[in-house]
CSV table of C-alpha atoms in Angstrom, one decimal:
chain,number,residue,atom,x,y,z
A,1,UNK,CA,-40.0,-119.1,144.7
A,2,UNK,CA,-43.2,-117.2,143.5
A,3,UNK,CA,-43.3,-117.2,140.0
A,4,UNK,CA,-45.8,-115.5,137.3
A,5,UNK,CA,-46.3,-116.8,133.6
A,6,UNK,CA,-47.2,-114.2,131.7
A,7,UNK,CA,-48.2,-113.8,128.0
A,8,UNK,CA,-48.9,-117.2,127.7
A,9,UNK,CA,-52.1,-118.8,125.8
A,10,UNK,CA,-53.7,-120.8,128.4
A,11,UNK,CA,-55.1,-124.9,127.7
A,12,UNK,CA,-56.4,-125.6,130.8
A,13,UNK,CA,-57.0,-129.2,130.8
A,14,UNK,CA,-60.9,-129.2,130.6
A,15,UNK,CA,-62.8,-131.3,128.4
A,16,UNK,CA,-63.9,-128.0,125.7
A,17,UNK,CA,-60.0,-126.5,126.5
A,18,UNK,CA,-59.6,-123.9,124.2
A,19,UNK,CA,-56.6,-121.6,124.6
A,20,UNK,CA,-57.4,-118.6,126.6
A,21,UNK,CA,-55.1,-115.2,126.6
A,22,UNK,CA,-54.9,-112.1,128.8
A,23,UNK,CA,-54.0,-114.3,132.1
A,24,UNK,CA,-51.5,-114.7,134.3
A,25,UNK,CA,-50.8,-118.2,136.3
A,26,UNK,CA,-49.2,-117.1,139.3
A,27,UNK,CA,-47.7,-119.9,141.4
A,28,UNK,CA,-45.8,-119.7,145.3
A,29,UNK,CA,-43.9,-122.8,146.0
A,30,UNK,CA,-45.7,-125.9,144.3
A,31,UNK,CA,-49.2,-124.5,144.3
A,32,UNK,CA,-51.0,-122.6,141.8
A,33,UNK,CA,-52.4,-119.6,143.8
A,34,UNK,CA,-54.6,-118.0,141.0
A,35,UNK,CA,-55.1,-117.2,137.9
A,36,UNK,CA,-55.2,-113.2,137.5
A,37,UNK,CA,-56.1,-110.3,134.4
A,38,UNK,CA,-52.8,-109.4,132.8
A,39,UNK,CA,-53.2,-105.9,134.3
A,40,UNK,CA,-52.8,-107.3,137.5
A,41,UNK,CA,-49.6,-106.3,140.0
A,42,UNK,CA,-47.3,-109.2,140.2
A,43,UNK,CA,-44.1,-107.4,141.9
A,44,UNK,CA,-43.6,-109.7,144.2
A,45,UNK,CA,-43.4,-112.2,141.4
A,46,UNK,CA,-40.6,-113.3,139.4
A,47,UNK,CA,-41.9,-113.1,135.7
A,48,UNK,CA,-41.9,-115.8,133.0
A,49,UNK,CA,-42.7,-114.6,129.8
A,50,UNK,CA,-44.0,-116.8,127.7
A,51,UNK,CA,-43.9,-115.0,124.2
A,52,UNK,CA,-47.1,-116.2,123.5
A,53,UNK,CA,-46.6,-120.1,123.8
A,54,UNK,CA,-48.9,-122.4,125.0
A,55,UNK,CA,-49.2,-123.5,128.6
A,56,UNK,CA,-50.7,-126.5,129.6
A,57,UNK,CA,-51.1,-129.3,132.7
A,58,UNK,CA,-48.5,-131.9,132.4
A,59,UNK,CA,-49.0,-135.4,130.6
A,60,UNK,CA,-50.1,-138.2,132.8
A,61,UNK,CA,-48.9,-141.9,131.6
A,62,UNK,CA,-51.0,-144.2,133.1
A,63,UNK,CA,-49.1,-147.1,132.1
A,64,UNK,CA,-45.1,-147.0,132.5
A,65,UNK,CA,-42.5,-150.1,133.6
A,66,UNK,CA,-39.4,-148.0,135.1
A,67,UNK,CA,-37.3,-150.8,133.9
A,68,UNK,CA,-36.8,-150.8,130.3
A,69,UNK,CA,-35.7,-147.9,127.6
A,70,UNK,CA,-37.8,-149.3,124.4
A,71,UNK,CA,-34.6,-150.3,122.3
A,72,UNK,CA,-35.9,-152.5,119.5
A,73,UNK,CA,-34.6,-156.2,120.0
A,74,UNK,CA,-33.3,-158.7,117.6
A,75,UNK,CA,-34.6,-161.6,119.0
A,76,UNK,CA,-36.6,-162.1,122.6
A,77,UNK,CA,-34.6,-162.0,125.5
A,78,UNK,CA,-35.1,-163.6,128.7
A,79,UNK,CA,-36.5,-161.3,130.9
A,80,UNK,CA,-36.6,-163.2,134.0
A,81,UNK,CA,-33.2,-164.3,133.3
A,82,UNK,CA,-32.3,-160.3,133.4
A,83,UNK,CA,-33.6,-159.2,136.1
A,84,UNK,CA,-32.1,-162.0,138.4
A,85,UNK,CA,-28.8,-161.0,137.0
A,86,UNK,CA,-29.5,-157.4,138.1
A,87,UNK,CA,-30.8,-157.7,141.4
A,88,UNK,CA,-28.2,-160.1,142.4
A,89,UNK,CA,-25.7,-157.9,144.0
A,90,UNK,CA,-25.5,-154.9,145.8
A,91,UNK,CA,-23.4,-153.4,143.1
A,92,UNK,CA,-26.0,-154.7,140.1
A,93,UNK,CA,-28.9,-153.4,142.1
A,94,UNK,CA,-27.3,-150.1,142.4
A,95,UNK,CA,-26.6,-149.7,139.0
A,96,UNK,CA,-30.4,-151.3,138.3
A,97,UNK,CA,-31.7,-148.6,140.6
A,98,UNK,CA,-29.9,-145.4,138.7
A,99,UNK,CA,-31.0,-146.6,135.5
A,100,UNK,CA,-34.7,-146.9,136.6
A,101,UNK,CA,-34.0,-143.5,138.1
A,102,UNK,CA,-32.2,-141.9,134.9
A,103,UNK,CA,-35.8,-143.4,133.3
A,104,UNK,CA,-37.9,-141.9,135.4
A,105,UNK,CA,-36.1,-138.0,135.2
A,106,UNK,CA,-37.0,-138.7,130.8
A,107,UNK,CA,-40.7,-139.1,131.5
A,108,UNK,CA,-40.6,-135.9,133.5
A,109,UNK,CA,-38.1,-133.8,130.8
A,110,UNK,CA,-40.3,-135.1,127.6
A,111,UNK,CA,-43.5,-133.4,129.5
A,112,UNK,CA,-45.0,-136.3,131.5
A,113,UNK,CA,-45.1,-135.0,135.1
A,114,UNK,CA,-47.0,-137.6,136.3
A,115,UNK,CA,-46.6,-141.4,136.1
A,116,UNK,CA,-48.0,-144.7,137.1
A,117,UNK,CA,-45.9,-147.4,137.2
A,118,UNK,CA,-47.5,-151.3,136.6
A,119,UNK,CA,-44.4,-153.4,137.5
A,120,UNK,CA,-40.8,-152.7,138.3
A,121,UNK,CA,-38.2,-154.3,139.7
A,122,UNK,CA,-38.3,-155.0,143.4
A,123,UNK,CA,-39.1,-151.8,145.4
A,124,UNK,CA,-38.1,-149.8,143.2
A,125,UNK,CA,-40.9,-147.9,142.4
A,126,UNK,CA,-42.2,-146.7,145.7
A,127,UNK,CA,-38.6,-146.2,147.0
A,128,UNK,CA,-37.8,-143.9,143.8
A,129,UNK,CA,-41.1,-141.9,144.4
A,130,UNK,CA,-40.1,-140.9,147.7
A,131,UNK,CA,-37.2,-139.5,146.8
A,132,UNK,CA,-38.3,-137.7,144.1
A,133,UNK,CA,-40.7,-136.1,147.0
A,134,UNK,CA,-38.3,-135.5,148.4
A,135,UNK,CA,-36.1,-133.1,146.2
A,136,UNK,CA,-33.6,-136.1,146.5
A,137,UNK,CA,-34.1,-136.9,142.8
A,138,UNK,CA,-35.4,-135.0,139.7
A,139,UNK,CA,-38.7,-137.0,138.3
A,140,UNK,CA,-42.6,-137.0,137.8
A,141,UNK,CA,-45.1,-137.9,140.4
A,142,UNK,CA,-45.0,-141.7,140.9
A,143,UNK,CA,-48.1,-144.0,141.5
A,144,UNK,CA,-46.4,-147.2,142.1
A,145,UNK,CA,-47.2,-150.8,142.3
A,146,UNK,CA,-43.9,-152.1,142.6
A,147,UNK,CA,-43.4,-156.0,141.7
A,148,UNK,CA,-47.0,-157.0,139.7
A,149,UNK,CA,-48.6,-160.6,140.1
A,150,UNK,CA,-48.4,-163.3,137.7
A,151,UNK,CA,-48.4,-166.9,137.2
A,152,UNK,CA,-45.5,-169.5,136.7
A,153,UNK,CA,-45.2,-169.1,132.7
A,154,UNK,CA,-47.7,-165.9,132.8
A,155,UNK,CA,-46.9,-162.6,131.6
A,156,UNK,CA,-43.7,-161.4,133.0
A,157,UNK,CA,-43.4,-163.8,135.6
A,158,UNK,CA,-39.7,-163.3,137.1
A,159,UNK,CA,-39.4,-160.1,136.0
A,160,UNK,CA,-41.3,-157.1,136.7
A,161,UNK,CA,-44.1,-159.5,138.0
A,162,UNK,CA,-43.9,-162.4,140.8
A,163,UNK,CA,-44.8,-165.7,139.6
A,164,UNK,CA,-47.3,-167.0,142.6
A,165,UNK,CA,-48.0,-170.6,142.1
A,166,UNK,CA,-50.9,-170.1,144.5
A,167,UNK,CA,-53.7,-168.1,145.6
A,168,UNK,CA,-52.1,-167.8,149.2
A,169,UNK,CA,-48.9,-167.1,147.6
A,170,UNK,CA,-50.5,-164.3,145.3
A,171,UNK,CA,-52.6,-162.3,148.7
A,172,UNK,CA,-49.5,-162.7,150.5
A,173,UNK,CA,-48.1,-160.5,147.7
A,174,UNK,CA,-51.0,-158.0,148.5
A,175,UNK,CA,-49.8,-158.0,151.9
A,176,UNK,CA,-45.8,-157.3,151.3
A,177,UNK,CA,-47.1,-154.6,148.7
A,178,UNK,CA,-49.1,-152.5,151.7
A,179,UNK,CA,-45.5,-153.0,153.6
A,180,UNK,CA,-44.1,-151.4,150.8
A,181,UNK,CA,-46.4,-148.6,150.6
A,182,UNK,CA,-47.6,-149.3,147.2
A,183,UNK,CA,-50.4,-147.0,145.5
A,184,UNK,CA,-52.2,-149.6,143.1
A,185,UNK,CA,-51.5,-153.7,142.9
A,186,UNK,CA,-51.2,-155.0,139.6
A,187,UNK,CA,-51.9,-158.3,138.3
A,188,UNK,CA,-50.4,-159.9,134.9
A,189,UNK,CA,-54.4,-162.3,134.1
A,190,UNK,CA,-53.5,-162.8,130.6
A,191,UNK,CA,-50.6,-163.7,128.5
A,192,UNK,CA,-49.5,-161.2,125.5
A,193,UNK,CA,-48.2,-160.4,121.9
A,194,UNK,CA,-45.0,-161.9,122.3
A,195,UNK,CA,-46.1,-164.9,124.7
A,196,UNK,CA,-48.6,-166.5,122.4
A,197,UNK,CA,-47.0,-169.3,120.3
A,198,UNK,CA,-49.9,-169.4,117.6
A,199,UNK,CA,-51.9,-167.6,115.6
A,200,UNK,CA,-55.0,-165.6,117.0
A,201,UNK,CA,-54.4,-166.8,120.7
A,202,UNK,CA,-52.6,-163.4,122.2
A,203,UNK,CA,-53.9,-162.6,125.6
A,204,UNK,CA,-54.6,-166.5,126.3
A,205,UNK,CA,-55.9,-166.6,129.8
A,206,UNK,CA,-53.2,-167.4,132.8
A,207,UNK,CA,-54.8,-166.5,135.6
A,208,UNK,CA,-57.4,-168.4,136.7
A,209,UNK,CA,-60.6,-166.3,137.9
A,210,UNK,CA,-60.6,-167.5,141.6
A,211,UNK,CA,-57.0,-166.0,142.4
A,212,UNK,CA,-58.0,-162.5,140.7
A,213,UNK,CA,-60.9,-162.6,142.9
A,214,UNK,CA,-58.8,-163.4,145.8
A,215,UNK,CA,-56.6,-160.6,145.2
A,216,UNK,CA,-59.0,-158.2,144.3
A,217,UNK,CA,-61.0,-158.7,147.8
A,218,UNK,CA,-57.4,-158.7,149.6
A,219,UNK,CA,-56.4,-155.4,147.5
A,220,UNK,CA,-60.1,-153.9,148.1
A,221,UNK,CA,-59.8,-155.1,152.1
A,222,UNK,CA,-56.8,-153.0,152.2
A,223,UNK,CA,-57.8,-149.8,150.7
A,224,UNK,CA,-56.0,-150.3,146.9
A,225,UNK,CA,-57.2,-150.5,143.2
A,226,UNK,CA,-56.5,-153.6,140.8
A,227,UNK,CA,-55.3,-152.9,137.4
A,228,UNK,CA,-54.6,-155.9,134.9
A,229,UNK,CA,-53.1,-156.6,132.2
A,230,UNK,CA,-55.5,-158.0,129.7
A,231,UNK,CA,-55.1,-158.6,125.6
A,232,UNK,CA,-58.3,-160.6,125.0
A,233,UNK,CA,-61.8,-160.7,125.6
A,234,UNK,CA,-62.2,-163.8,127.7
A,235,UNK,CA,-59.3,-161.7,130.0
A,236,UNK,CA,-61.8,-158.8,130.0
A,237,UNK,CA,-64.4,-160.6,131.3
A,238,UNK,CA,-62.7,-162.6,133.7
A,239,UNK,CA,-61.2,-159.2,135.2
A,240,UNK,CA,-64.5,-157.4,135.5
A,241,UNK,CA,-66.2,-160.8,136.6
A,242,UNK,CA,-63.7,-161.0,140.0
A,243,UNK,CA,-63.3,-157.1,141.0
A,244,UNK,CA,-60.6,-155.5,138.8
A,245,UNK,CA,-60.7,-151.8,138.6
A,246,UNK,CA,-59.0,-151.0,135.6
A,247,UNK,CA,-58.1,-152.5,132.4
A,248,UNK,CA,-54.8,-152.1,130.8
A,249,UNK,CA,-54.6,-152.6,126.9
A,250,UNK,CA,-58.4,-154.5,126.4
A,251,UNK,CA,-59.8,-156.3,124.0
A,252,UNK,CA,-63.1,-156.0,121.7
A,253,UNK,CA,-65.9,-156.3,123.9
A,254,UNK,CA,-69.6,-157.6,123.8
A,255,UNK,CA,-72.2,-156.2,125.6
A,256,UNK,CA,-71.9,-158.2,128.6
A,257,UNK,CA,-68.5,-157.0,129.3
A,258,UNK,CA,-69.6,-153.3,128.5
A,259,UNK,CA,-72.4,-153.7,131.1
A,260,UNK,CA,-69.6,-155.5,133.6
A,261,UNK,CA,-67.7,-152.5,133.4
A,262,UNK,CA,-70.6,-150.2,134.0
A,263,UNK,CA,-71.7,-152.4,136.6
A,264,UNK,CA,-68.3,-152.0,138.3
A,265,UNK,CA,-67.5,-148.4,137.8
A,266,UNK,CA,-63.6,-149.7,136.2
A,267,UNK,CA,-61.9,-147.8,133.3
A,268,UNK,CA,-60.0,-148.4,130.4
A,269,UNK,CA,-56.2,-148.0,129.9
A,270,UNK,CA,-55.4,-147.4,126.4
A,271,UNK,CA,-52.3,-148.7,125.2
A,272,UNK,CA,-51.9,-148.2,121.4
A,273,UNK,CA,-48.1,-147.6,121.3
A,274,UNK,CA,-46.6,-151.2,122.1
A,275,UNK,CA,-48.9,-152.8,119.8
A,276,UNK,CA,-48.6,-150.8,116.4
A,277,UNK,CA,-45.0,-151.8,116.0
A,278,UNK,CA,-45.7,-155.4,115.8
A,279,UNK,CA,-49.2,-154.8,113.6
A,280,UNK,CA,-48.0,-152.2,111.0
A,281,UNK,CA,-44.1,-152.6,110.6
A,282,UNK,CA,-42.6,-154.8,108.6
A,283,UNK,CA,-41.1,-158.0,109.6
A,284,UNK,CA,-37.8,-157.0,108.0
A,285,UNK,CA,-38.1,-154.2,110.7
A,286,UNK,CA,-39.4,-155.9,114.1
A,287,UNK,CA,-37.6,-159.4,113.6
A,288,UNK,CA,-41.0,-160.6,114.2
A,289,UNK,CA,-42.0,-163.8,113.7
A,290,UNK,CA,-45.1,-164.4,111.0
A,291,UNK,CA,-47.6,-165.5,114.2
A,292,UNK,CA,-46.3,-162.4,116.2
A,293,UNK,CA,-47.2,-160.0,113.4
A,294,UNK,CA,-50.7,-161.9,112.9
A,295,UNK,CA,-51.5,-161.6,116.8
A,296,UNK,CA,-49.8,-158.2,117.1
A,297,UNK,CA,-52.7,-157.6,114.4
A,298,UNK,CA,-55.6,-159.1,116.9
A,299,UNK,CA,-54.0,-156.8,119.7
A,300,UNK,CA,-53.9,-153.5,117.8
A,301,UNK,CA,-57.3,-154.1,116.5
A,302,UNK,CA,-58.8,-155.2,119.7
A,303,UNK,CA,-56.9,-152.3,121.9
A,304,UNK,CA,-58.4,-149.6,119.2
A,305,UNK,CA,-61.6,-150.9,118.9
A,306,UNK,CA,-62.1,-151.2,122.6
A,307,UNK,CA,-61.3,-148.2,123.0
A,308,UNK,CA,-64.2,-146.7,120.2
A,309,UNK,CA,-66.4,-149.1,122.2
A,310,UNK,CA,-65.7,-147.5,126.0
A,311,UNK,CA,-66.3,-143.7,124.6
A,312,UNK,CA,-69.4,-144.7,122.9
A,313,UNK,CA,-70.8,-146.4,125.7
A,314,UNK,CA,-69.7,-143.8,128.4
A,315,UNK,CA,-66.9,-145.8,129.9
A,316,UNK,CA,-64.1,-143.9,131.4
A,317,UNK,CA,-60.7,-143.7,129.2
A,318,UNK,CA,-56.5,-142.9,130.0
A,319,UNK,CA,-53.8,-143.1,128.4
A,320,UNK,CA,-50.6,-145.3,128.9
A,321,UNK,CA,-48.0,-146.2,126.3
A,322,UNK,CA,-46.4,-149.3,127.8
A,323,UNK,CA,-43.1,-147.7,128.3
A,324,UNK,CA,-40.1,-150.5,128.2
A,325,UNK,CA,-41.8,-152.7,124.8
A,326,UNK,CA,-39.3,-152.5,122.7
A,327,UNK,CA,-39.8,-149.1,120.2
A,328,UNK,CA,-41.7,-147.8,123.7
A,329,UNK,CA,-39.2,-145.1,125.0
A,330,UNK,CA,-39.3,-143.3,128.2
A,331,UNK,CA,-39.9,-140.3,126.2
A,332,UNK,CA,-42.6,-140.6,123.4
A,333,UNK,CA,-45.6,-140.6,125.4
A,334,UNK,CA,-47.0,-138.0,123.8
A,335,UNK,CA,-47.2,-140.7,120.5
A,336,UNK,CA,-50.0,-142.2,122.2
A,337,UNK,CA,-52.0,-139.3,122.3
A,338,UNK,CA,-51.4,-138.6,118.6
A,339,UNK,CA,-52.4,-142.3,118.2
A,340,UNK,CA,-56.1,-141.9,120.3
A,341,UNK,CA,-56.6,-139.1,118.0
A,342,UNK,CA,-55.2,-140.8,114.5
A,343,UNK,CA,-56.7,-144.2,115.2
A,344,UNK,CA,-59.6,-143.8,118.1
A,345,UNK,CA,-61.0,-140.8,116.0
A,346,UNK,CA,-61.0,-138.2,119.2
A,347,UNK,CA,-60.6,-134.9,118.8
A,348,UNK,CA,-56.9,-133.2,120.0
A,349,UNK,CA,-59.2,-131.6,122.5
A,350,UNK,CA,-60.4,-134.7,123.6
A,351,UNK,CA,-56.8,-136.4,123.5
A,352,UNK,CA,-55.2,-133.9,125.6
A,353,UNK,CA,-57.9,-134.0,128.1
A,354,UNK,CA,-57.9,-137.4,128.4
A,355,UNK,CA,-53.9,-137.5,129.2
A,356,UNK,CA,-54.4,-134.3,131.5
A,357,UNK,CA,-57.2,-133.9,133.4
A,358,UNK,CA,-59.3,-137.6,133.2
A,359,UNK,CA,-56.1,-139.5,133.9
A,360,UNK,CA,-56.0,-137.5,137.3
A,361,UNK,CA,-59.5,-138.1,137.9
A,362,UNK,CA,-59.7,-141.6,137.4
A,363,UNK,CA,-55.9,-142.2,138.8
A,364,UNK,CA,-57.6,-140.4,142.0
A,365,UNK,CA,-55.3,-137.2,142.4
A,366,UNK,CA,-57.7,-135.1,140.2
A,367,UNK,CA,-58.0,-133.0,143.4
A,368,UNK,CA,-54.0,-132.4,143.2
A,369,UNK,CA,-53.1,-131.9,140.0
A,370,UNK,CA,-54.5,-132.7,136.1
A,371,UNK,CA,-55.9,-129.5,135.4
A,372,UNK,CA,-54.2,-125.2,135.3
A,373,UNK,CA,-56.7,-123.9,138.1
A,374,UNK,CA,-56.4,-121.8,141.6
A,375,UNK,CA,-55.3,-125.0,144.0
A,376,UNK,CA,-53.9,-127.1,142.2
A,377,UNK,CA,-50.1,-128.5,141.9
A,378,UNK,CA,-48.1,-126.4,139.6
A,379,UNK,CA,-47.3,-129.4,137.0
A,380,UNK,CA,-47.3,-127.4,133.9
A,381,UNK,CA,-45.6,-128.3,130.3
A,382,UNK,CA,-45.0,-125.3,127.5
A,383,UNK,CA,-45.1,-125.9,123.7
A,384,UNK,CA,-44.1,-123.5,121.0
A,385,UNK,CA,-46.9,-124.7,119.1
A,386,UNK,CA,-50.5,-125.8,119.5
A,387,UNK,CA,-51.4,-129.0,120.2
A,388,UNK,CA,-55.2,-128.5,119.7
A,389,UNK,CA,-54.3,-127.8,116.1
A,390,UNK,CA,-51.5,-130.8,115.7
A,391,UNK,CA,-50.4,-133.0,119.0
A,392,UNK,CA,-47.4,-133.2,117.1
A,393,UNK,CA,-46.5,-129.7,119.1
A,394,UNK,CA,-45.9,-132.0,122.5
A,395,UNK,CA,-43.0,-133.6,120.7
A,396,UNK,CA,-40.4,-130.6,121.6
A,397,UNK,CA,-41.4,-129.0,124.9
A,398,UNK,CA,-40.0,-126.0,125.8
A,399,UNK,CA,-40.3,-125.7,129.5
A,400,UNK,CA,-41.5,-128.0,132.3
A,401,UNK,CA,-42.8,-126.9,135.3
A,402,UNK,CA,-43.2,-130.2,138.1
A,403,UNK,CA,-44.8,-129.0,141.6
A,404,UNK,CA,-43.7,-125.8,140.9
A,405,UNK,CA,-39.9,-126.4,139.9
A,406,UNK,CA,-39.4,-125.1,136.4
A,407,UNK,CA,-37.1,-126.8,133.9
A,408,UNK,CA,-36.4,-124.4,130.7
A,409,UNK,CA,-35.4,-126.0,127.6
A,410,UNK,CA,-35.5,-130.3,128.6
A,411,UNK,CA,-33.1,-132.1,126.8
A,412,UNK,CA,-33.6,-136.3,126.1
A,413,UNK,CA,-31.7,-138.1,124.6
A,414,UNK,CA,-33.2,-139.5,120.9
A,415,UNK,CA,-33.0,-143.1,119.6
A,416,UNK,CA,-32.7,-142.6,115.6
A,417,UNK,CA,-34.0,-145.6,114.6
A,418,UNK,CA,-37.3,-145.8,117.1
A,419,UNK,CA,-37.8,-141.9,115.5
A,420,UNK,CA,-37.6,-143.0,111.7
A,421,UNK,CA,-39.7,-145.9,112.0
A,422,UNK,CA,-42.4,-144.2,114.1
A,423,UNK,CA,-42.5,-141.1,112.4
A,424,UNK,CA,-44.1,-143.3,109.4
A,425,UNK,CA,-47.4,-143.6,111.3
A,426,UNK,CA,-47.7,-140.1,111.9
């Protein structure tokens, strides 16, 4: 189908965006095919009119787990003890596999049209992104990594991570990932919020430095980026130290670790959302324990301040919100761009930019899609409102366009209590 938005105001994605009038984007198939004077004929177009709302690339999260929903819990569960439940069976699996699925179809209908995933369950990941290719289900671009790599009693071991007691045992991993056609291998190197036991250890390190270099020269050998998780700055450093390419969540940083990740051309994935929860609520609300509120603290302060410390030093910045923490849905990404603005002190510009445009660059499909020019992939979100004037407008979208296949008027379903509680920090 060739279609033509017309009337819209135009946010194109680049660093200055401002919102340009008096275009049309015309689009044939999944392609935008240019970007033409309102005058212009466009019979052979079917027309959108816009009204006058904004139209802008879709949201990129950079950091997503197919596998959980964000519902607040009571106490901690046992994770691994989950997800061997649900990949027992054929029939558990099945059921495992629609949820992920249902997940995936929320990213794309709250405006994300892009995702990359940093541990799932099994093959989930990569099998889900080809049938989204496809046309055999409704979702976002995937950039999988399927099953991350821990350590026996390291961060999500069992669960969305294998727990490799060796370093053989970890490369081998590497290896079954290229057989499952991964994008990007992920590796759990520290422990987080909810593993630490006492006060101002979170992100104690699990992974010792030789099997993250192992990995990293296996992943490298083979063609892939490393990403880590990593909640301190001894975790940092080790990461940088032994080849990882990008940093998810971070820590505060010293100047050796700024000129490490200079020195190693790797990027930052911000991750304010899962934190904030455990920092700012109360107790009362979170069920936290005293220590997990004290480190939650050390993690939000660290993960902002990181953050202010990669912008002011020229190092490269995303955005991912953690999706699957608990008060982390499937559809509130655009809470962490309100967050890098609120907390980080960027500009909406910047914000949006940073979720659009750098997060294709540095995610390596900048060529494909990130950005509303003549080329590109028609991933395209509509807003009644402007977000360069409040981000607050990317909460209610009213149209989604994913490689050209337009969605009017998305529907998600809300959960109350995550809303309330959030909506305090806005």
């Amino acid at each position: 189908m060739k279609y033509a938005y017309k009337n819209g105001k135009i946010l194109n994605g680049a660093r200055d965006m401002q919102a340009q009038e008096g275009y049309i984007i015309l689009t044939d198939g999944d392609k935008i095919t240019d970007i033409v004077p309102d005058q212009t004929g466009i019979e052979e177009y079917q027309v959108i009119d816009l009204q006058g709302r904004y139209i802008m690339p879709g949201l990129i999260n950079m950091h997503v787990h197919l596998a959980g929903n964000g519902k607040p819990q009571k106490k901690q569960r046992d994770n691994e003890k989950l997800v061997k439940t649900l990949m027992g069976t054929a029939l558990s699996r099945a059921v495992a596999y629609k949820v992920v699925a249902d997940f995936a179809r929320t990213e794309l209908l709250s405006g994300v049209t892009t995702i990359r995933t940093v541990g799932g369950l099994g093959a989930f990941d990569t099998k889900l992104r080809d049938e989204i290719k496809t046309g055999r289900k409704i979702g976002p671009r995937i950039l999988a990594a399927n099953e991350g790599i821990s350590v026996p009693g390291g961060h999500m071991a069992g669960s969305v991570a294998i727990a490799a007691g060796s370093i053989e045992e970890a490369v081998l991993h590497v290896e079954e990932s290229q057989k499952e056609n991964v994008d990007i291998i992920k590796l759990m190197i520290t422990g987080g919020v909810m593993d630490a036991k006492e006060k101002g250890v979170p992100g104690e390190l699990k992974m010792a430095p030789e099997m993250v270099k192992a990995v990293c020269g296996k992943a490298h050998e083979l063609g892939y980026k490393v990403a880590a998780h990593v909640e301190s700055p001894e975790g940092v450093r080790v990461a940088l130290q032994n080849g990882v390419d990008s940093i998810e969540h971070g820590a505060r940083m010293d100047d050796e670790m700024i000129r490490l990740f200079k020195e190693h051309g790797a990027f930052l994935c911000t991750t304010i959302s899962p934190a904030l929860p455990y920092a700012l609520f109360d107790r009362s609300i979170t069920n936290a324990t005293e220590v997990e509120q004290f480190n939650g603290n050390v993690v939000f302060e660290g993960i902002v301040e990181c953050a202010k410390q990669a912008l002011a030093n020229g190092i490269p910045v995303v955005l991912g919100n953690d999706v699957g923490c608990p008060w982390i849905t499937q559809y509130d990404f655009w809470r962490e761009l309100y967050y890098f603005h609120k907390y980080v002190g960027v500009s909406n510009a910047f914000a949006l930019y940073t979720a659009t445009s750098k997060a294709a660059q540095m995610a390596g499909i900048g060529n494909i899609t990130g950005t509303i020019e003549k080329g590109k992939c028609a991933d395209m979100i509509v807003t009644a409102e402007n977000p360069l004037e409040d981000l607050r407008a990317l909460r209610h979208v009213d149209m989604v366009i994913a490689r050209g296949q337009r969605i009017d008027q998305p529907k998600v379903k809300i959960n109350p209590i995550v809303e309330t509680e959030l909506d305090k920090f806005l």
